XYZ file of C-alpha atoms in Angstrom:
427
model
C -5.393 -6.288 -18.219
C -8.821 -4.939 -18.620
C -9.597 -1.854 -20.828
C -8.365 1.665 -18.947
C -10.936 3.822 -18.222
C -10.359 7.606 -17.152
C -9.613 6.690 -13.756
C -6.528 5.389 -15.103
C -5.463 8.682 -16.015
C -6.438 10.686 -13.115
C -4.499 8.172 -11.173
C -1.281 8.614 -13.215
C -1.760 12.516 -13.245
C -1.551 12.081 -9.250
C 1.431 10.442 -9.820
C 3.458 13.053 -11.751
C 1.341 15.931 -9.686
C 3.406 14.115 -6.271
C 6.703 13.071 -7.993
C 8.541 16.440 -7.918
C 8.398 16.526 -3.971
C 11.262 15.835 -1.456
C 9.073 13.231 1.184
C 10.929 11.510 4.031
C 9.883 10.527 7.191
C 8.972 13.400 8.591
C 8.616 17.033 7.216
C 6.997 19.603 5.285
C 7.620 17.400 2.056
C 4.898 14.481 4.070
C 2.491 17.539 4.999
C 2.635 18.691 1.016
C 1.915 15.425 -0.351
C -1.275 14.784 2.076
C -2.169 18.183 1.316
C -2.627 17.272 -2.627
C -4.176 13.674 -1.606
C -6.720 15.640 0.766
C -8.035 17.322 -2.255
C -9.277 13.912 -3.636
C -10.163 12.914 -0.010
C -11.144 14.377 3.614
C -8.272 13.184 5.733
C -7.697 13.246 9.597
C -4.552 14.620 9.985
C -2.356 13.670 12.959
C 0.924 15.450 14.001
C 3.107 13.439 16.727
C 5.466 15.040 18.461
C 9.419 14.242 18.241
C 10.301 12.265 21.698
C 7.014 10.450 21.800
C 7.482 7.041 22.947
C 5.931 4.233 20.422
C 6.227 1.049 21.048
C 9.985 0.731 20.900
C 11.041 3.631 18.780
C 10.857 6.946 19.636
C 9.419 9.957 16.841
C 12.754 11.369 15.871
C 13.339 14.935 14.910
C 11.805 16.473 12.181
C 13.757 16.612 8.910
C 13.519 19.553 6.568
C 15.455 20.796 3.682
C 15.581 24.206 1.122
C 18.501 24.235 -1.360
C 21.698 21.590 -1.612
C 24.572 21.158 -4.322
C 28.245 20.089 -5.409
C 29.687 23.088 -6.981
C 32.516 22.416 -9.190
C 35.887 24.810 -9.410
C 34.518 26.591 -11.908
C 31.135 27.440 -9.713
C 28.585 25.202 -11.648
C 26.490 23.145 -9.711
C 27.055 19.230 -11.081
C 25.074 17.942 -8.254
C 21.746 20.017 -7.673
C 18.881 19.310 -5.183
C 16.387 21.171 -7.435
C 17.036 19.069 -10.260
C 16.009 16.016 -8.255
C 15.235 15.195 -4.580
C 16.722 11.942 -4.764
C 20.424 13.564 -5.203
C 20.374 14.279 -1.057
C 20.878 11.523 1.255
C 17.796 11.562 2.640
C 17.960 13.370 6.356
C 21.331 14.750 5.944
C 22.730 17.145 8.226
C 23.489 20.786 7.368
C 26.892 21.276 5.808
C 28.443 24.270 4.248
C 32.112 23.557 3.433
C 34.500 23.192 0.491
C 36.489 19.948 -0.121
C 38.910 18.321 -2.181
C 37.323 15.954 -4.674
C 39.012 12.906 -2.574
C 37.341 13.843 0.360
C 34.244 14.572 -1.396
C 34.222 10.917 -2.522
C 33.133 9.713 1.171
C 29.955 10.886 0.866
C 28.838 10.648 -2.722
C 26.638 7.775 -3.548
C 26.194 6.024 -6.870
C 25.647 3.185 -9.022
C 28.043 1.523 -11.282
C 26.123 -1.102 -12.816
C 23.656 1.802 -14.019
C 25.898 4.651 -14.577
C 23.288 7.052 -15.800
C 20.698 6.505 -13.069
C 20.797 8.194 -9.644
C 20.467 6.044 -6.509
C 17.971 6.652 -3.270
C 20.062 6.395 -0.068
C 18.574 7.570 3.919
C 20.270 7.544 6.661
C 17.150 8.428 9.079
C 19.062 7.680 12.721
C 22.418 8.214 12.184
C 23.803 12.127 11.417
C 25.504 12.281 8.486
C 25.835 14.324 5.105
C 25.864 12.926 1.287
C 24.692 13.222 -2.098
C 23.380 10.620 -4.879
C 24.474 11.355 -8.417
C 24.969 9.317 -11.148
C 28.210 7.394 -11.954
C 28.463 9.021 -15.025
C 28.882 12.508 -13.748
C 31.187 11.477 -11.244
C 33.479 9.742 -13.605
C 33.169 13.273 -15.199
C 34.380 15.437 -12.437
C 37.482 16.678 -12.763
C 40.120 16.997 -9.729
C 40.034 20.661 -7.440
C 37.892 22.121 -4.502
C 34.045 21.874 -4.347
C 31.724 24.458 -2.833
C 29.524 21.540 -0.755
C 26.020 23.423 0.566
C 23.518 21.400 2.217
C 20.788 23.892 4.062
C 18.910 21.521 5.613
C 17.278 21.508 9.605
C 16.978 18.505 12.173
C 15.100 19.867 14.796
C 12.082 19.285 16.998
C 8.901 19.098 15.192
C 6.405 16.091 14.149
C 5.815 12.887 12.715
C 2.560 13.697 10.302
C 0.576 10.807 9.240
C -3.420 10.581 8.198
C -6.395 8.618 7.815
C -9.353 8.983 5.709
C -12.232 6.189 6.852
C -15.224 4.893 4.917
C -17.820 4.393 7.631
C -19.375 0.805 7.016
C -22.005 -0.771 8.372
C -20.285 -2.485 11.336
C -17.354 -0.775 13.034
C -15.329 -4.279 12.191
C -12.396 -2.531 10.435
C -10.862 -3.149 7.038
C -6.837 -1.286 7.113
C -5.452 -0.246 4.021
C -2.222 1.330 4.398
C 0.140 2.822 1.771
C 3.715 4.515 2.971
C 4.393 8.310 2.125
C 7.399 8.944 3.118
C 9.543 8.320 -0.441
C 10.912 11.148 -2.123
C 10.917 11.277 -6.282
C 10.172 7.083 -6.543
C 6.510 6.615 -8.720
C 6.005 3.003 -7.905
C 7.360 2.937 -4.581
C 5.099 4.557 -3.450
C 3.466 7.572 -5.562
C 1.322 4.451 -7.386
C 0.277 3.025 -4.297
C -0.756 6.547 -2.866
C -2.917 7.033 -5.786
C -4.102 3.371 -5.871
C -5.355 3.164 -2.448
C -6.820 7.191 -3.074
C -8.904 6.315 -5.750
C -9.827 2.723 -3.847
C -11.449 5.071 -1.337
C -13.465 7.111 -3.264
C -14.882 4.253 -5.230
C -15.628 2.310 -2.074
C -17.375 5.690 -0.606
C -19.652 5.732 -3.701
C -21.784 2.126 -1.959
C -22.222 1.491 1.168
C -19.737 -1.133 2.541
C -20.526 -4.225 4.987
C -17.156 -3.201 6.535
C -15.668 -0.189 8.163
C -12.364 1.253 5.594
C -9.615 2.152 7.348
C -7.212 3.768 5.050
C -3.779 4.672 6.063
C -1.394 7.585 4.894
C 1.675 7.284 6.702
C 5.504 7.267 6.789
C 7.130 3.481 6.315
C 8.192 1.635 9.052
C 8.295 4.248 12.129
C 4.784 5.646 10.527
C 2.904 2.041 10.991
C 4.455 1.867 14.393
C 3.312 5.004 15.418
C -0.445 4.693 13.920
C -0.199 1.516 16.103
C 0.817 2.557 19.423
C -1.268 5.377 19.350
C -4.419 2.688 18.291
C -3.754 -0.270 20.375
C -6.778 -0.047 22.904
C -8.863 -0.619 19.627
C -7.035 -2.748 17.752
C -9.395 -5.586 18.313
C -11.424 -3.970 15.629
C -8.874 -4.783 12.775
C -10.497 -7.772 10.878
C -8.402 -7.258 7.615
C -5.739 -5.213 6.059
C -3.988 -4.977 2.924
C -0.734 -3.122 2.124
C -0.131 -1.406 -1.183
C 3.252 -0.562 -2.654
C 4.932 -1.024 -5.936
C 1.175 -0.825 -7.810
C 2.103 0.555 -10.770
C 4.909 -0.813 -12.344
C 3.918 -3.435 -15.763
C 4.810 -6.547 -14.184
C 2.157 -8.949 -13.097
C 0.206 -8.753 -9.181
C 2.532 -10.130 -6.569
C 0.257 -10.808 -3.347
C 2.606 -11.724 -0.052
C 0.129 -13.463 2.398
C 0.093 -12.562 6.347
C 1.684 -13.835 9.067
C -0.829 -16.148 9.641
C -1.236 -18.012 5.965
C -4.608 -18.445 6.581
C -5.997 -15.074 7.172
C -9.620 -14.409 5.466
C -7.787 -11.822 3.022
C -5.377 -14.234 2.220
C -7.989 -16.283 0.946
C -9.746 -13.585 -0.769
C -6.629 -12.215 -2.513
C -5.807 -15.777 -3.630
C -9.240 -16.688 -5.115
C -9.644 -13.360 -6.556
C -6.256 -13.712 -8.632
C -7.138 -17.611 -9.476
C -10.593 -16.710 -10.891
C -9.467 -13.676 -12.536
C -7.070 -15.940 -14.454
C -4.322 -12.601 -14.372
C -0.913 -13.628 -14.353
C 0.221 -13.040 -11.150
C 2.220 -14.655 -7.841
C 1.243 -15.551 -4.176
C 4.435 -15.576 -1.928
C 4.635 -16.579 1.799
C 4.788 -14.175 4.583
C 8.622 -13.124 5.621
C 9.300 -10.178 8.068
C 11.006 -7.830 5.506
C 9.455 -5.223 2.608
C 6.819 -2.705 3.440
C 4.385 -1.800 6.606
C 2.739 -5.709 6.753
C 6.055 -6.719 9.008
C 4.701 -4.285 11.989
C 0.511 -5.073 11.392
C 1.927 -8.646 11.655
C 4.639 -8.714 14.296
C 3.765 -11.444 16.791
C 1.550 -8.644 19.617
C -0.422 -7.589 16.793
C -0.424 -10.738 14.525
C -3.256 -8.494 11.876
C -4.713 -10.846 9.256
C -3.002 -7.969 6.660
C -1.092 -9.006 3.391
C 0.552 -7.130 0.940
C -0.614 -6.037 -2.451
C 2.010 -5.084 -5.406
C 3.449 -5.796 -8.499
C 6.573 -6.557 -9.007
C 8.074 -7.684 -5.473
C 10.048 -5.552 -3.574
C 13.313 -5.156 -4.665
C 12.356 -7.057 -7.744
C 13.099 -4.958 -10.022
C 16.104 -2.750 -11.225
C 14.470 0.598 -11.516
C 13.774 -0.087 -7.603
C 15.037 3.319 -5.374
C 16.885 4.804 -8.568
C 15.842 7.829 -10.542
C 14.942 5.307 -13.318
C 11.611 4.536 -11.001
C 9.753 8.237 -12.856
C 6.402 8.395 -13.709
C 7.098 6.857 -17.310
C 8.391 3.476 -15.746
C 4.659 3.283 -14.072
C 1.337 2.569 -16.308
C -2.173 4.190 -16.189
C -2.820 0.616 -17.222
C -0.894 -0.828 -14.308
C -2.484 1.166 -11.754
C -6.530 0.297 -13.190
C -5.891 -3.519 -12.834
C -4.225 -2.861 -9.798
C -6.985 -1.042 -8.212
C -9.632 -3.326 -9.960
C -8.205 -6.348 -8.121
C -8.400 -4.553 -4.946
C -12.106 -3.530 -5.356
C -12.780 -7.174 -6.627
C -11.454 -8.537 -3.359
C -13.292 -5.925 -0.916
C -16.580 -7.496 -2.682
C -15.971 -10.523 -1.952
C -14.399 -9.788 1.479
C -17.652 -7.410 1.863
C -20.246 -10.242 1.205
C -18.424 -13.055 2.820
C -20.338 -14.536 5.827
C -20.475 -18.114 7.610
C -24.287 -18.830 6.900
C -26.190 -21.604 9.387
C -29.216 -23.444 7.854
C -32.388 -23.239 9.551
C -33.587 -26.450 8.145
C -30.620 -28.782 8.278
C -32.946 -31.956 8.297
C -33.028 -32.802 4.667
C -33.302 -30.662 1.811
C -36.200 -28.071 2.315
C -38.641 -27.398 -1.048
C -37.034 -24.872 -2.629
C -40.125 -24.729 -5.557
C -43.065 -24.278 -2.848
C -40.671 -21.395 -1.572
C -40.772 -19.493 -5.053
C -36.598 -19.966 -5.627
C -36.804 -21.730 -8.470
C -39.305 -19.935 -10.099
C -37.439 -16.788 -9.585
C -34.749 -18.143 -11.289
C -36.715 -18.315 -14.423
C -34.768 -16.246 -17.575
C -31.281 -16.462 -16.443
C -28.570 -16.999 -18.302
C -27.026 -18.978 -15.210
C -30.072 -20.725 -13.574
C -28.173 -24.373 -13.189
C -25.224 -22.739 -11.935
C -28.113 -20.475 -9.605
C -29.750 -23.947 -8.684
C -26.322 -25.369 -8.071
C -25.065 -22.647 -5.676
C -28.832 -22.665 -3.516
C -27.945 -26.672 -2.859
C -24.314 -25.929 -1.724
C -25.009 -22.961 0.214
C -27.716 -25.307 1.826
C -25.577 -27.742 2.460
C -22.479 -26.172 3.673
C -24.407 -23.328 5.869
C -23.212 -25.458 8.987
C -21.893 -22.661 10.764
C -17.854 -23.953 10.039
C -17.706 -23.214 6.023
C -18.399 -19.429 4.603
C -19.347 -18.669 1.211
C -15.659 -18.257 -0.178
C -15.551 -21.779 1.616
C -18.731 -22.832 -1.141
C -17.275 -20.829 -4.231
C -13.883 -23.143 -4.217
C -15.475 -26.419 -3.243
C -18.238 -26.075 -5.671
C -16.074 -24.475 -8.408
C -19.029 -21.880 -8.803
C -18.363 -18.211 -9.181
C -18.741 -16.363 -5.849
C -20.928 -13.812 -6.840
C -23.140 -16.780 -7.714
C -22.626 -18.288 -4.408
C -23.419 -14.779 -2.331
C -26.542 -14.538 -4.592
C -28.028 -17.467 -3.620
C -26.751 -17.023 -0.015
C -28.996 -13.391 0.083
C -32.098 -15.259 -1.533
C -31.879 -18.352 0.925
C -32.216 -15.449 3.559
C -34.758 -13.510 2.586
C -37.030 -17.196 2.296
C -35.538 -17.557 5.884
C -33.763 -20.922 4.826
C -30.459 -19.313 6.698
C -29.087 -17.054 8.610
C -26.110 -15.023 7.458
């Protein structure tokens, strides 16, 4: 990984400054967390009312919850929602009741194999109660009647999501999309919340070739909703990119599109083969995070996936284990470094046509050489004019040059911009 700088920091500070809030799919705990990323960004905030038809799903009620806890016989609390969001099944239903600890058993959730870490368990469309705890406690409990209090609401309201857009200098869209809707999990998702935040303030300091499109928004029924509601303008989607899991130590993990072929799957795969990082490319399947609805067959978006380790790849994945000290300032830099080195290449790339096709024009008459003169790279410079020349046939773009030629592609778009401005092509 390359030195951290400060953003590093500020990025893992976001992390712990989310962590403590109870997010789920809907719900003041969604509204809180775009509240603290709309202090690092403008956002467009969009509230959806429960019963709206998208797509196939409908916006279910709105989930919201104040106090819960498993109060033993002797009145102390050995399973407390203000300890930890992750103890509540997520979208429980209100209960106030006292059980025997036999009965209690049918809705406590744990993990065996990791007795001292708490799992994350939903049940979004189906009503039901629980709590996660660890296996440890429970093996603790002793036998008797427990004071069970969940105050929680289901009840008409919203789904909230947000954008915040870069304007670029065609409306052609770039998506970037990033799932809010996990309660106390740092990689999955507070890293790629704070990834894809500071993306967009680095990308707002140039002026991009492409429009930024960048998504805040509840997994699964969030994507489908941001969808639905976009679909007479979907045709401006060119590329997309999905970050989860961005700040855990293991190496980049990019899953490609639907397609295979897509332009970002491309970029993402020469921009992690020239940056020599250790890191995987894995094929498209229609499971993990919000790339399965940008690529379901209607849509079929040229969007891929960005994370670490996989999903599900690792065993801190949906426990209490995944805090802000299993994720890296470290992580989260090279993460968001490889994402700004593929938006610069995805930026610049363009399927050039020479103007003088017949034979190789005189470059030195022109003045290329010559401005050549003093660099440190002027055969490789020389090198990438003659491809560029050669391949601007209107079929091959410049990422098409950088790989055939084995030249860098910031060489390539270099010579590709002075070829223009002798009006040798046309980009």
């Amino acid at each position: 990984m390359a030195p951290m700088t400060a953003a590093g920091e500020e990025m893992h500070a976001l992390v712990e400054r989310l962590y403590p809030l109870c997010r789920s799919i809907t719900g003041d705990g969604v509204r809180a967390t775009l509240e603290i990323v709309g202090e690092y960004l403008p956002l467009e905030v969009h509230e959806v009312p429960t019963g709206t038809q998208v797509l196939d799903w409908t916006v279910p009620q709105e989930w919201n919850i104040r106090d819960a806890y498993v109060a033993d016989p002797a009145g102390n609390r050995v399973v407390d929602f203000a300890a930890s969001s992750l103890h509540v099944l997520g979208y429980s239903v209100p209960v106030s009741a006292t059980l025997p600890l036999s009965e209690l058993r049918e809705h406590l959730h744990t993990l065996p194999d990791h007795p001292s870490w708490v799992p994350y368990r939903t049940s979004y469309y189906k009503p039901e109660w629980g709590f996660c705890l660890a296996q440890e406690t429970l093996d603790a409990l002793p036998d008797g009647a427990y004071e069970v209090r969940i105050d929680s609401t289901l009840a008409d309201g919203h789904l909230t999501y947000a954008e915040h857009v870069v304007p670029g200098q065609v409306a052609d869209e770039v998506i970037v999309s990033c799932h809010v809707c996990h309660p106390s999990l740092a990689n999955d998702n507070l890293a790629g919340i704070a990834v894809a935040t500071f993306l967009a303030r680095t990308l707002a300091e140039g002026t991009p070739y492409y429009t930024y499109r960048f998504l805040f928004a509840p997994g699964t029924i969030g994507a489908i909703t941001w969808l639905a509601r976009n679909k007479e303008r979907i045709d401006r989607v060119k590329h997309g990119l999905v970050l989860a899991c961005a700040g855990d130590r293991g190496s980049l993990t990019y899953k490609r599109s639907r397609r295979g072929d897509a332009e970002i799957d491309r970029v993402m795969r020469h921009v992690l083969e020239s940056s020599e990082r250790p890191h995987g490319i894995v094929e498209f399947t229609p499971y993990g995070y919000d790339e399965r609805q940008f690529c379901s067959p209607g849509f079929d978006l040229g969007v891929g996936s960005l994370t670490r380790t996989p999903y599900a790849g690792y065993p801190e994945y949906h426990t209490s284990a995944d805090n802000p000290d299993f994720v890296s300032p470290e992580a989260m830099e090279d993460t968001l470094a490889v994402c700004r080195e593929a938006f610069a290449v995805l930026d610049r790339n363009r399927r050039p046509l020479n103007l003088s096709p017949y034979g190789e024009p005189q470059l030195g008459r022109r003045g290329l050489y010559d401005a050549l003169g003093g660099r440190s790279d002027t055969k490789q410079a020389q090198m990438a004019m003659l491809w560029v020349l050669n391949l601007s046939d209107g079929e091959h773009d410049l990422l098409d040059v950088a790989e055939r030629s084995g030249l860098p592609f910031d060489t390539v778009a270099a010579a590709a911009d002075a070829l223009v401005a002798a009006g040798l092509i046309k980009a």
